[in-house]
XYZ file of C-alpha atoms in Angstrom:
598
model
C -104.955 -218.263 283.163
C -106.714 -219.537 285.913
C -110.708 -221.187 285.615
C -113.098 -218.575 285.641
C -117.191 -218.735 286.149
C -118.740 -218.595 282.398
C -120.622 -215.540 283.993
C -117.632 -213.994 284.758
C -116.084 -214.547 281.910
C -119.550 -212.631 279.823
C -118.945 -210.137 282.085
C -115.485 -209.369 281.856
C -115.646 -208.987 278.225
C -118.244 -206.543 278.261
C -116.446 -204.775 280.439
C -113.527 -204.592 277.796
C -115.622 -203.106 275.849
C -115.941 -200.106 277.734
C -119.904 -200.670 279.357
C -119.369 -199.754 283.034
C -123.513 -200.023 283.355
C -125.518 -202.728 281.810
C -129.219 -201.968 282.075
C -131.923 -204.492 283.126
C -134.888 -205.994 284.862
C -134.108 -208.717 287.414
C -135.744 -212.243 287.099
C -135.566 -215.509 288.455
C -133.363 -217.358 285.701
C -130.770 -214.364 285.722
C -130.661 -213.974 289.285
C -127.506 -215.732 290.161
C -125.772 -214.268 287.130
C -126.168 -210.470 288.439
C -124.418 -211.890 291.171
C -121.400 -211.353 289.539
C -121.786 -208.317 287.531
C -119.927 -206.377 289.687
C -117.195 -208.355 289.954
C -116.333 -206.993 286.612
C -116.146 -203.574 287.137
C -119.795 -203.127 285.293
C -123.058 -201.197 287.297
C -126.148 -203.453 286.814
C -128.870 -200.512 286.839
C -132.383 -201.980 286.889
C -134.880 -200.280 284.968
C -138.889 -200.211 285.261
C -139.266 -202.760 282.479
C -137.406 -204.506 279.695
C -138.479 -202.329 276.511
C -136.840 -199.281 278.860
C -133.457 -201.281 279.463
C -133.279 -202.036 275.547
C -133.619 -198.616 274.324
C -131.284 -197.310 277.014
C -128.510 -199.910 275.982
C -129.351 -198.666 272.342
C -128.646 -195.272 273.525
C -125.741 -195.922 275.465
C -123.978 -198.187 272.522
C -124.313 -194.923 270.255
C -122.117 -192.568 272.894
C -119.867 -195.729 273.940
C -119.289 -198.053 271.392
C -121.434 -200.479 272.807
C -124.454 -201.361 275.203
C -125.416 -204.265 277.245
C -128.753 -205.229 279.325
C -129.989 -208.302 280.751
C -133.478 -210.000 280.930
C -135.122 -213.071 281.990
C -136.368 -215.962 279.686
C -139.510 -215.093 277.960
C -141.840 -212.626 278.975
C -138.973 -210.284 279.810
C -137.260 -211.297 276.471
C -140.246 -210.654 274.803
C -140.968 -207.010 276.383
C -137.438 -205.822 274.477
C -138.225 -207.405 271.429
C -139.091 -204.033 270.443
C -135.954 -202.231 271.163
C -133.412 -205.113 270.190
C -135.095 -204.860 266.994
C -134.917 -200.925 266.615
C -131.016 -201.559 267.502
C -130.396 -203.757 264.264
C -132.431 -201.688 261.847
C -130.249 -198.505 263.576
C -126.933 -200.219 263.440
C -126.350 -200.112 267.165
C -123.893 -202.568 268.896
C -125.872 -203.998 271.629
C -125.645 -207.333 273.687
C -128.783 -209.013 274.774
C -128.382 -211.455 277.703
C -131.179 -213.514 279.004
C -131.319 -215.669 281.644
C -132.809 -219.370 280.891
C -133.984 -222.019 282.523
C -131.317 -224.760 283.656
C -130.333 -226.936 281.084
C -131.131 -230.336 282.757
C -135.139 -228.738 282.922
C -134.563 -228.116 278.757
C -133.181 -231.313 277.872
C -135.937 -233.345 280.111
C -138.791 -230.987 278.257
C -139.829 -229.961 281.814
C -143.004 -227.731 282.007
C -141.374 -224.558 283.256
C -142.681 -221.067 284.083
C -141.992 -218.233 281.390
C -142.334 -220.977 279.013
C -145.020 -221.659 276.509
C -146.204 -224.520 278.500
C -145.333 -226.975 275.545
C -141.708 -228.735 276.633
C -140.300 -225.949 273.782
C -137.629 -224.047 274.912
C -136.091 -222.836 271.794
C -139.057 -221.117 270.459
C -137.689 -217.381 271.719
C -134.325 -217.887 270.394
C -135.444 -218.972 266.999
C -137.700 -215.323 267.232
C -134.942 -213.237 268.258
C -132.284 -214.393 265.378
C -134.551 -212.734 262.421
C -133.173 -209.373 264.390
C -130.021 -210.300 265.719
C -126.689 -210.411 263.413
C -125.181 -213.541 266.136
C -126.801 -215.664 268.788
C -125.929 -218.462 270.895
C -127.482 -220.222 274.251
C -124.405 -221.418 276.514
C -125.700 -224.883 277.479
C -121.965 -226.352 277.093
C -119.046 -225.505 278.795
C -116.695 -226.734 276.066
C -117.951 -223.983 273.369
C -119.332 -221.335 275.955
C -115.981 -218.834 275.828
C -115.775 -218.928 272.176
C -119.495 -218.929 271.787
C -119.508 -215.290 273.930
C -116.057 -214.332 271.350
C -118.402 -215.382 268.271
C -121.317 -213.484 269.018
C -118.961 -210.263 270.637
C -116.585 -210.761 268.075
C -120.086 -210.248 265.224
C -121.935 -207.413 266.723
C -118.670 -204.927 266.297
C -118.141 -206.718 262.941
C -121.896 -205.567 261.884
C -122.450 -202.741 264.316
C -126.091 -204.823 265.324
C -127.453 -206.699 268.398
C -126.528 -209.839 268.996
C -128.203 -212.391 271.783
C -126.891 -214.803 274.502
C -128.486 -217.321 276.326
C -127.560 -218.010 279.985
C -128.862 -220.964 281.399
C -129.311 -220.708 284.985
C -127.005 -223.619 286.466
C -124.195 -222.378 283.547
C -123.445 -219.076 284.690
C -121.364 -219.980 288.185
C -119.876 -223.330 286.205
C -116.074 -222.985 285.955
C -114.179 -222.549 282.069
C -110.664 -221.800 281.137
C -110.785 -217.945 281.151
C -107.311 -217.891 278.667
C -109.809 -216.515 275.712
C -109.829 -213.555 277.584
C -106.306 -212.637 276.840
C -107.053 -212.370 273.458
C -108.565 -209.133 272.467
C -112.091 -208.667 271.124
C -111.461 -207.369 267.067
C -112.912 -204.002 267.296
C -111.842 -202.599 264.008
C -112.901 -204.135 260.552
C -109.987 -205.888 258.706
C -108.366 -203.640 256.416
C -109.323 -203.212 252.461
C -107.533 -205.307 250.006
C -104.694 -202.715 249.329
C -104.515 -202.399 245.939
C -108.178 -202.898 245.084
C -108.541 -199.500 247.687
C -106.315 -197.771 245.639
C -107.620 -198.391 242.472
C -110.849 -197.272 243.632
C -109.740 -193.868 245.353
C -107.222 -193.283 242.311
C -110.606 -193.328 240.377
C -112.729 -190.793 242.641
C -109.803 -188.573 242.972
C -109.968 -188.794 238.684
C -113.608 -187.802 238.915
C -112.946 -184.893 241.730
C -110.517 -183.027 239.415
C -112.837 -183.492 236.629
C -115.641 -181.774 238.757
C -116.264 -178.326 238.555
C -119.416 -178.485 241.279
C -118.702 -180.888 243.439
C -120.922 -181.524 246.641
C -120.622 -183.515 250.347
C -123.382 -185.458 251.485
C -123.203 -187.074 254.796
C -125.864 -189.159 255.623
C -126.845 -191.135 258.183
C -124.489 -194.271 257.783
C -121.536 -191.627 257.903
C -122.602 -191.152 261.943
C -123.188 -194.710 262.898
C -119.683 -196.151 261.121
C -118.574 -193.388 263.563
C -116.809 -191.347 261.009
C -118.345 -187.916 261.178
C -114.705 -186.436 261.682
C -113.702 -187.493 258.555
C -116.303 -186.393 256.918
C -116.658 -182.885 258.745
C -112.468 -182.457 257.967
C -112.861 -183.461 254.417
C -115.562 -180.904 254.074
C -113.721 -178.411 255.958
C -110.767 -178.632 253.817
C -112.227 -178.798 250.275
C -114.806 -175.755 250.865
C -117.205 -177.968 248.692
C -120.821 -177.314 248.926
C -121.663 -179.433 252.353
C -125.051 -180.761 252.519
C -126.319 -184.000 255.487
C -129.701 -185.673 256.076
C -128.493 -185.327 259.697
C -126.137 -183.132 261.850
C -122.997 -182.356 260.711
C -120.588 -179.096 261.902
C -122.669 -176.527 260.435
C -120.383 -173.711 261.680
C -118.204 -175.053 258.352
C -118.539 -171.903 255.963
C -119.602 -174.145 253.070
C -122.395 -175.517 255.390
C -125.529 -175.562 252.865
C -128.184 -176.918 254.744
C -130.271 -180.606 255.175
C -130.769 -182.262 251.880
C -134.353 -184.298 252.120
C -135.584 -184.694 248.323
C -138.329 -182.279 247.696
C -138.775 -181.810 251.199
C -135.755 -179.370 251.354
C -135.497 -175.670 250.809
C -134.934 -175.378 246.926
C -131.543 -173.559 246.512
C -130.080 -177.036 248.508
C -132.468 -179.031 245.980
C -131.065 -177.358 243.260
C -127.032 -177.498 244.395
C -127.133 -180.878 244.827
C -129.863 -182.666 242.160
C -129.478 -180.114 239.029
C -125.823 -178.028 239.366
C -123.509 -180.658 240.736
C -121.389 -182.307 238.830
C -119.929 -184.673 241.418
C -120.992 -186.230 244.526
C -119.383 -187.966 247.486
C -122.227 -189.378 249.447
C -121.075 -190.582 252.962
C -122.858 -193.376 254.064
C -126.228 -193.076 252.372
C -129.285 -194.641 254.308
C -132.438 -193.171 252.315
C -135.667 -193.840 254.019
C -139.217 -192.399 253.691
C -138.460 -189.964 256.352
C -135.078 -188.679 255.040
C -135.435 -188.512 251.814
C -138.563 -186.215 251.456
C -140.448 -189.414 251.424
C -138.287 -191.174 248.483
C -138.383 -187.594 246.136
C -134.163 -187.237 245.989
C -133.157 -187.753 242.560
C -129.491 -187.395 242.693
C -127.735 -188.875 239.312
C -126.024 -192.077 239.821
C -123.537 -191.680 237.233
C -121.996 -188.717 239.252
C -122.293 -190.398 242.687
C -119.877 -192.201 245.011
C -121.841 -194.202 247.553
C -118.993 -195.137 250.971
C -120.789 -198.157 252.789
C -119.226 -199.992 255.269
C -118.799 -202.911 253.422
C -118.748 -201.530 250.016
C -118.341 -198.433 247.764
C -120.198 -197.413 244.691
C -118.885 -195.457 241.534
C -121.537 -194.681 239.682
C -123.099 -198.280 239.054
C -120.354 -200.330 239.537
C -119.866 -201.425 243.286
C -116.428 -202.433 244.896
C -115.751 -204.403 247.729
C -113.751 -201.777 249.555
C -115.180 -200.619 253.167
C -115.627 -196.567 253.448
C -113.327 -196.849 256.928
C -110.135 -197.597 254.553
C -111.381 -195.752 250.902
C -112.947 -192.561 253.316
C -109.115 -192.288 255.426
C -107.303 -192.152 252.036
C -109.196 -190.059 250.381
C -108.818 -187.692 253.231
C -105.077 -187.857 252.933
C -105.217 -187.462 249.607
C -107.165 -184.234 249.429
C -105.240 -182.201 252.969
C -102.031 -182.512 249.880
C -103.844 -181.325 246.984
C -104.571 -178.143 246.913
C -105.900 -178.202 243.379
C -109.144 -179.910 244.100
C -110.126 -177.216 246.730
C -113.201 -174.287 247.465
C -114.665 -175.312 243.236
C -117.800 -174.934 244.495
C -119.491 -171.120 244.544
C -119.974 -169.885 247.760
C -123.316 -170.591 249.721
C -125.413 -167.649 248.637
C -128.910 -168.919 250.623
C -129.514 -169.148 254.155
C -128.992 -173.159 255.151
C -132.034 -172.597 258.217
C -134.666 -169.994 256.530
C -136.760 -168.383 259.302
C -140.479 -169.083 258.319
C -142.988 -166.370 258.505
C -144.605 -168.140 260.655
C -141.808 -167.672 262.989
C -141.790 -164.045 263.026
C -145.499 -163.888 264.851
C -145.055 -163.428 268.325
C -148.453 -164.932 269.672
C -149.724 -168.303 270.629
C -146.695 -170.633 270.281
C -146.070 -172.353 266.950
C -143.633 -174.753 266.125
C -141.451 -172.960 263.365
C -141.195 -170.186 266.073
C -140.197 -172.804 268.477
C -137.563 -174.351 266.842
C -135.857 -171.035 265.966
C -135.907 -169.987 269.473
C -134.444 -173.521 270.661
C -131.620 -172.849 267.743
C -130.346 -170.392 269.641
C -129.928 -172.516 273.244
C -127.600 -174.892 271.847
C -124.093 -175.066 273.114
C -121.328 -177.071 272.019
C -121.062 -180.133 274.137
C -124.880 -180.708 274.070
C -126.276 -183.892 273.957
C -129.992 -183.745 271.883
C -131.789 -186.165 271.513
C -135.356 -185.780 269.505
C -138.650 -188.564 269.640
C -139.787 -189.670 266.018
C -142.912 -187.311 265.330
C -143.171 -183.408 265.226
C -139.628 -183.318 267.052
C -137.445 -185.698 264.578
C -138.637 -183.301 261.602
C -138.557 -179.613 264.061
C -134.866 -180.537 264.542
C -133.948 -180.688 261.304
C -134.719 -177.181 261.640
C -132.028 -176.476 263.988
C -128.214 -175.168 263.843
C -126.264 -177.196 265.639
C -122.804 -175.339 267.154
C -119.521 -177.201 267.058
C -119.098 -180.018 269.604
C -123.077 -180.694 270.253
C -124.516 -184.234 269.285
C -128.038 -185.193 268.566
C -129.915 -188.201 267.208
C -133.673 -189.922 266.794
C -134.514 -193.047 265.725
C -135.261 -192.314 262.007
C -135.157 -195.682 260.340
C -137.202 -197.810 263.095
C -139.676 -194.683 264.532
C -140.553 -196.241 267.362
C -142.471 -193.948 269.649
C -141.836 -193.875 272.926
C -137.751 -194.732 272.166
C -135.988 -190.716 272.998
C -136.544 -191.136 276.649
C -135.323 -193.870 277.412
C -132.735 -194.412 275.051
C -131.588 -190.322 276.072
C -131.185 -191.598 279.917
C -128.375 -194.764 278.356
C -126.669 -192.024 276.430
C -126.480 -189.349 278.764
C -125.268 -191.836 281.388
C -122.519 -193.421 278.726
C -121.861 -189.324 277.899
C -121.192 -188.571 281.843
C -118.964 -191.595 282.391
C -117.064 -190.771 279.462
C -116.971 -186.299 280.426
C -118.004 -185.593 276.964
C -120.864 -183.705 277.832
C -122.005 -180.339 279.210
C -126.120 -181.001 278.945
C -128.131 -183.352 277.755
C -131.363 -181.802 276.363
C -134.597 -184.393 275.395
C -137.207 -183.528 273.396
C -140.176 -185.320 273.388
C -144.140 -185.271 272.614
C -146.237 -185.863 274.726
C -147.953 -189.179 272.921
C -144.536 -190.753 272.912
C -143.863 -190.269 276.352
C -146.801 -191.643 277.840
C -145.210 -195.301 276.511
C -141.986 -194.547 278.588
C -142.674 -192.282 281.423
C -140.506 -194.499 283.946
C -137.289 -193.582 282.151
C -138.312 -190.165 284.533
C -137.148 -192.361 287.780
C -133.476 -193.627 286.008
C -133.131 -189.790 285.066
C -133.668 -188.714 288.781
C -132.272 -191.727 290.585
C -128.949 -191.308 288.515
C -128.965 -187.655 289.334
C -128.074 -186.953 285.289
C -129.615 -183.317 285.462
C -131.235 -183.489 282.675
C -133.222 -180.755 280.434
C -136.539 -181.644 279.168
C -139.047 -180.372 276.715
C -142.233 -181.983 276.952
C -144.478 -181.022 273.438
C -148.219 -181.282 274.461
C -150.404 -181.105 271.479
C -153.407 -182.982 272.880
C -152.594 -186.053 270.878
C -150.701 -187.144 267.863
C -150.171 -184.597 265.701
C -148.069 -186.742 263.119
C -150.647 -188.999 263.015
C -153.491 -186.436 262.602
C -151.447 -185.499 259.626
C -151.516 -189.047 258.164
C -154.917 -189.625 258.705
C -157.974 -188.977 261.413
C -157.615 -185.093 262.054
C -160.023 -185.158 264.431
C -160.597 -188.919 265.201
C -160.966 -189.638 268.836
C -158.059 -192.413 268.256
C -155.213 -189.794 267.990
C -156.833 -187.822 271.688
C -154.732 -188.880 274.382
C -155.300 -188.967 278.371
C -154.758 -185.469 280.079
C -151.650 -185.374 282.132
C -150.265 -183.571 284.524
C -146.837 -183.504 283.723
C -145.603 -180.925 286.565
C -145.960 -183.695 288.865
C -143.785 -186.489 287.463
C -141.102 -185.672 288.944
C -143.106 -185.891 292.541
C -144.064 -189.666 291.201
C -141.227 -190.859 289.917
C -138.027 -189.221 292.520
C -139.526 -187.413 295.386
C -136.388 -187.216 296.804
C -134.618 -185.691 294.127
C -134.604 -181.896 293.724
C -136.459 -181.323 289.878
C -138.126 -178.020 288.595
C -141.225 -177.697 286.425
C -141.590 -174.547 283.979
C -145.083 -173.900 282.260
C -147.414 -174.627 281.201
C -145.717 -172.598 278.269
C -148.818 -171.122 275.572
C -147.631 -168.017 274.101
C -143.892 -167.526 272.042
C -143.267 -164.108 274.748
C -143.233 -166.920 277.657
C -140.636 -169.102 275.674
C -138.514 -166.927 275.402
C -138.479 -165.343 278.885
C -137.962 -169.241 279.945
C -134.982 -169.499 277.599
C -133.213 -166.148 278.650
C -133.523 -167.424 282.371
C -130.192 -168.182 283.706
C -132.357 -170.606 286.122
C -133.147 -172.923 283.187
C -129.068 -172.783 282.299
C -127.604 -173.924 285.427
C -128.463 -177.417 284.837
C -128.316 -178.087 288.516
C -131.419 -180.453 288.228
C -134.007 -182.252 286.915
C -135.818 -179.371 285.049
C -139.058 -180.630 282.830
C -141.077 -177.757 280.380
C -143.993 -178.681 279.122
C -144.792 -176.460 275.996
C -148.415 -176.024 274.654
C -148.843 -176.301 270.652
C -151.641 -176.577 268.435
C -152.954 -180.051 267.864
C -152.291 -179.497 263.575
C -149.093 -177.517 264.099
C -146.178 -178.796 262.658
C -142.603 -177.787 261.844
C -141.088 -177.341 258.619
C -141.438 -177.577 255.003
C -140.388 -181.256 255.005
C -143.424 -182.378 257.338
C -145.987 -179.905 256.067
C -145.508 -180.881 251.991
C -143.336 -183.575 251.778
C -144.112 -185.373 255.497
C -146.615 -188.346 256.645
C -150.141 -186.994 254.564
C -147.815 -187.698 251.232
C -146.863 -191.007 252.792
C -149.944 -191.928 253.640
C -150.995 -191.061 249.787
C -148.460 -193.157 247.875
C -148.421 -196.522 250.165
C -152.522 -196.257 250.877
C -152.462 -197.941 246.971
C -151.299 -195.173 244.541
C -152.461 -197.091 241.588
C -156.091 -197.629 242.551
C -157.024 -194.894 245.183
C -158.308 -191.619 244.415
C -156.541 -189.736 247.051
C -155.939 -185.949 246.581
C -152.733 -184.798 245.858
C -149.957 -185.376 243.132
C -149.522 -188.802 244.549
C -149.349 -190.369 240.773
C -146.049 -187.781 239.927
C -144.427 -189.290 242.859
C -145.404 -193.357 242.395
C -143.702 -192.662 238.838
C -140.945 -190.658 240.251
C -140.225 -193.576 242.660
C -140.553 -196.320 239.977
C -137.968 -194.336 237.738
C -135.714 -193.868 240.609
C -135.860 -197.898 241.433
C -135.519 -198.718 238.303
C -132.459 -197.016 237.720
C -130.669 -197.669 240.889
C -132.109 -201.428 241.226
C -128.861 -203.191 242.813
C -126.877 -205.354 240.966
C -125.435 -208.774 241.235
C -121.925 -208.680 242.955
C -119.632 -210.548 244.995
C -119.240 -210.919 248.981
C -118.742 -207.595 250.368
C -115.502 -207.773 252.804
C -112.910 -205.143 254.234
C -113.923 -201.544 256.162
C-alpha cells in the first residue's frame, strides 16, 4: 500500500470502527490534524467544551461500539479528564486524541503555551494512564502505525478508553499505511476449549439439580453487549428473571429489579431465601445497585459470567462469559428438561405506590408511573444519576427500547451530553424511533450547551427537565435545607431561544399538578417528535421515587461511610456495617491465575 499521513492513517482506523462523527473542541496543536478528518469518511462535530465532547463519545461508544473525540494539549485534555475517566470505570470503548506540541519544541524543553511552564511535557500523559487501559504519544514515525494498532487493538480488548498523543508536525508526516490492511481484533480470542466445557458441563450439573433456579442480569451483561443472550436464555427456560438494569420485561417470567434490601420483598425473597441456583450475568455491585451493599445472595449457589472469568461458587475459571454464556445457551434451546422449574411470578414486578394514586400536586412515584406508560419500543432513555437513575428503575420498559445512566461513576451533569453522542450514533445506525432524556435540573446546569448539539444536529429530541429547586439527592444525604443544595432560578423555556434560535423547539409547562401531566402525555403534539420539545416538571424539593432511594438510597449511605464504628448517627447503620463485613468476608477474592479468553 501506498505512504499515507500518520493522521490519516488514525483516522482511517477509526473509521473502521464504525465512528462516522468524532466529537471535539478545536485547538491550536490539533488544528492541522482535523484537516484530515474528513478525508476518512468521519464528521468532526465541535462541541461547547471538552467535558461535553467526552461524555458524548462515551455515549456514542455505548450505541456504536465505539467513540472518538479530539482535544488540544493540556487545558483541553484536562477539561475531559472527567469524562475519559467515567468511560473506564463504565467500560466504554472510547479513543482520546490530543493534539501536542511539535516534537522538536519537547525534545529542546521549549517553554510552550498549554504547558506547565516547566520544560515538562509528559506530565498530562503520565495523569491520563491511571484511567486509560493503553496510551501512546506518536513522536516516531517508525512505531506510530503499530502504536495507533496497540492502543485500538486494547480498548476493544478491555472495553475502556485509551489515549493518543499527536504531536503537531507528526500528523501530515508520511508512514507505510500496509497496517491498515490488517483488521483491528474486535472480538476476544476464544476460551480454551476444553477448559469451557468443563466449566458449562458443571453449571448445566448444577441447573438440573436446581429446583428454583433464578436469572440475574446485571450490569456487566449490557456493556459485554450480550443482553440477547441473556434475554433468550431467560425467555426459553421460564426461570424466575430478575436485572439491576433493563432487561425485556415483556418476558412472562419477568420478576422485577433486584437491589438488596432496596427491592420490593417478594423479588428479595425469590432470589436471596427460595432459590436454589443462580446464574448471575455479569455482576457489577455498587452502592447504588445493590441497595447500598444489602444483597446477600449465597455464593455456593452462584455462577458469576465476567468477561474475563467465571465463578462457580468460590472457585473462579479463566473462561470469558462471551464463549461459557453462547454454550450454555445452546445447551439449554435442546434440553427441554431444565425448563419453566421456577413457580410462576405471583407479585407485581412495578407495584404502584399509594402515593401514586393521589391525583394532586405532582409527586415522583406518580410520575414515573405515568412516564411507564409513554414508552415505545425503539426508545432511546437515557436517565442523569440523582432522583432520575433511581425513578427509572421504576419503569417497564417495552420490547426494543434502550436506556442507561451512569451508575458506577455518577457524575452529574453526564445524561445530556452523553444522550446527544448516543442519539446521534442511534440515528446513523436507524435503530431508533425517539430518544427521550431525563434530567434534573442541578445536573443540567453543568451541561446546558449539549442543548445547541441537540438543535444544531436537528436530533428531535424529547426532554424532561425535573426542577426541584436544588438537589434533592443531596438533601437526602445531608443539608435538607442548607443553602448549598439551592440552586440559581432558571428559565428553562428559553433555552432553546439561547442555544438554536433557528431551530424550531417547543416548551411545555411549567408542569405542577399530576392532571397537567397527564393531559401533556395524552397530547399527540408531544408524540410527533417533529422537534426539539423540552418539559420542565415541578416536584417537591424532598420528593423522591421509590423504595430503593427513600430506605435503602443516599441518607443510608451517608450513615455507614460517615464512620459507622464511631458516629452516633440514627438509623440501623450498625446491622448493615456487620452485614457488609460478613458479606466481604465471605466473598473476599481469591488468589488465581491470569484471566484470558471471552
Amino acid at each position: 500500500m501506498s505512504q499515507v499521513k500518520v493522521g490519516d492513517y488514525l483516522f482511517q482506523r477509526l473509521a473502521q470502527l464504525g465512528i462516522k462523527t468524532c466529537w471535539g473542541v478545536p485547538g491550536d496543536y490539533e488544528l492541522a490534524l482535523l484537516d484530515l478528518i474528513g478525508d476518512a469518511g468521519i464528521d468532526f462535530r465541535g462541541n461547547a467544551n471538552e467535558l461535553i465532547a467526552s461524555y458524548a463519545a462515551d455515549g456514542y461508544s455505548r450505541i456504536n461500539g465505539a467513540g472518538a473525540f479530539v482535544t488540544t494539549f493540556g487545558p483541553g485534555e484536562l477539561s475531559a479528564y472527567c469524562g475519559h475517566a467515567g468511560a473506564y470505570a463504565e467500560y466504554c470503548p472510547v479513543v482520546h486524541v490530543v493534539g501536542y506540541p511539535g516534537v522538536k519544541a519537547m525534545e529542546n524543553r521549549t517553554l510552550m503555551h498549554h504547558s506547565l511552564g516547566t520544560g515538562d511535557f509528559d506530565m498530562y500523559h503520565e495523569m491520563v494512564k491511571k484511567i486509560s487501559v493503553d496510551t501512546a504519544v506518536l513522536t516516531d514515525l517508525n512505531t506510530a502505525a503499530s502504536d495507533i494498532d496497540r492502543c485500538l487493538n486494547t480498548m476493544l480488548y478491555e472495553s475502556r478508553p485509551v489515549y493518543i498523543g499527536v504531536p503537531v508536525d507528526m500528523s501530515h508526516q508520511q508512514i507505510s499505511g500496509e497496517g491498515l490492511k490488517t483488521p483491528l481484533r474486535r472480538e476476544l480470542p476464544p476460551n480454551d476449549k476444553s477448559e469451557e466445557d468443563k466449566v458449562v458441563k458443571e453449571i448445566m450439573s448444577m441447573i438440573k439439580r436446581a429446583k428454583k433456579p433464578v436469572i440475574i442480569m446485571d450490569g456487566s451483561a449490557v456493556r459485554n453487549n450480550l443482553a440477547v443472550e441473556s434475554n433468550r436464555i431467560a425467555e426459553i427456560t421460564g426461570w424466575t428473571f430478575v436485572t439491576t438494569c433493563g432487561a425485556n420485561e415483556a418476558l412472562p417470567n419477568y420478576s422485577g429489579i433486584y437491589g438488596g434490601a432496596g427491592s420490593i420483598e417478594e423479588v428479595r425473597k425469590v432470589v436471596e431465601d427460595d432459590s436454589d441456583f443462580v446464574l448471575w450475568i455479569g455482576s457489577f455491585r455498587t452502592d447504588f445497585n445493590s441497595g447500598e451493599m444489602t444483597d446477600f445472595v449465597d455464593e455456593k449457589k452462584t455462577v458469576d459470567l465476567q468477561r474475563f472469568f467465571t465463578k462457580i461458587g468460590s472457585k473462579k475459571y479463566d473462561v470469558g462469559m462471551h464463549g461459557v454464556l453462547k454454550s450454555l445457551l445452546s445447551k439449554v434451546e435442546v434440553d427441554s428438561s431444565i425448563r419453566a422449574k421456577s413457580s410462576k411470578v405471583e407479585w407485581d414486578p412495578y407495584p404502584l405506590p399509594e402515593a401514586a394514586k393521589e391525583k394532586k400536586e405532582l409527586k415522583q412515584d406518580f410520575l414515573w408511573s405515568a412516564l411507564d406508560k409513554m414508552f415505545k419500543p425503539g426508545d432511546l432513555v437515557v436517565g442523569e444519576t440523582g432522583t432520575s437513575a433511581f425513578g427509572l428503575t421504576a419503569v417497564r420498559f417495552p420490547k426494543g427500547a434502550i436506556g442507561y445512566n451512569q451508575t458506577v461513576f455518577g457524575s452529574i451533569g453526564y445524561a445530556g451530553p452523553s444522550f446527544t453522542g448516543a442519539l446521534k450514533a442511534a440515528t446513523e445506525a436507524g435503530t431508533v424511533n425517539r430518544g427521550i432524556l431525563i434530567t434534573g435540573e442541578g445536573s443540567l446546569q453543568l451541561t446546558p450547551m449539549c442543548f445547541a448539539d441537540l438543535l444544531k444536529l436537528d436530533l428531535k429530541p424529547l426532554i424532561f427537565v425535573l426542577n426541584n429547586n436544588g438537589y434533592t439527592v443531596e438533601r437526602l444525604i445531608h443539608g435538607k435545607t442548607a443553602s448549598y443544595n439551592t440552586l440559581p432560578v432558571w428559565d428553562y423555556k428559553q433555552l432553546c431561544t439561547v442555544f438554536g434560535p433557528e431551530f424550531p423547539s417547543k416548551y411545555y409547562g411549567p408542569i405542577k399538578t399530576c392532571d397537567e401531566l397527564e393531559k401533556l402525555l395524552d397530547n399527540p403534539e408531544l408524540h410527533k417528535g417533529d422537534c426539539f420539545q423540552l418539559v420542565e416538571l415541578i416536584l417537591g424539593e424532598l420528593d423522591a421515587p421509590c423504595k430503593s432511594l427513600r430506605d435503602y438510597g443516599p441518607q443510608k449511605l451517608f450513615e455507614t461511610y460517615a464512620d459507622p464504628y464511631t458516629s452516633p448517627l440514627p438509623g440501623s447503620v450498625g446491622k448493615v456495617t456487620a452485614k457488609i463485613e460478613e458479606f466481604n468476608s465471605r466473598n473476599a477474592p481469591k488468589e488465581v491465575g491470569t484471566s484470558m479468553g471471552g
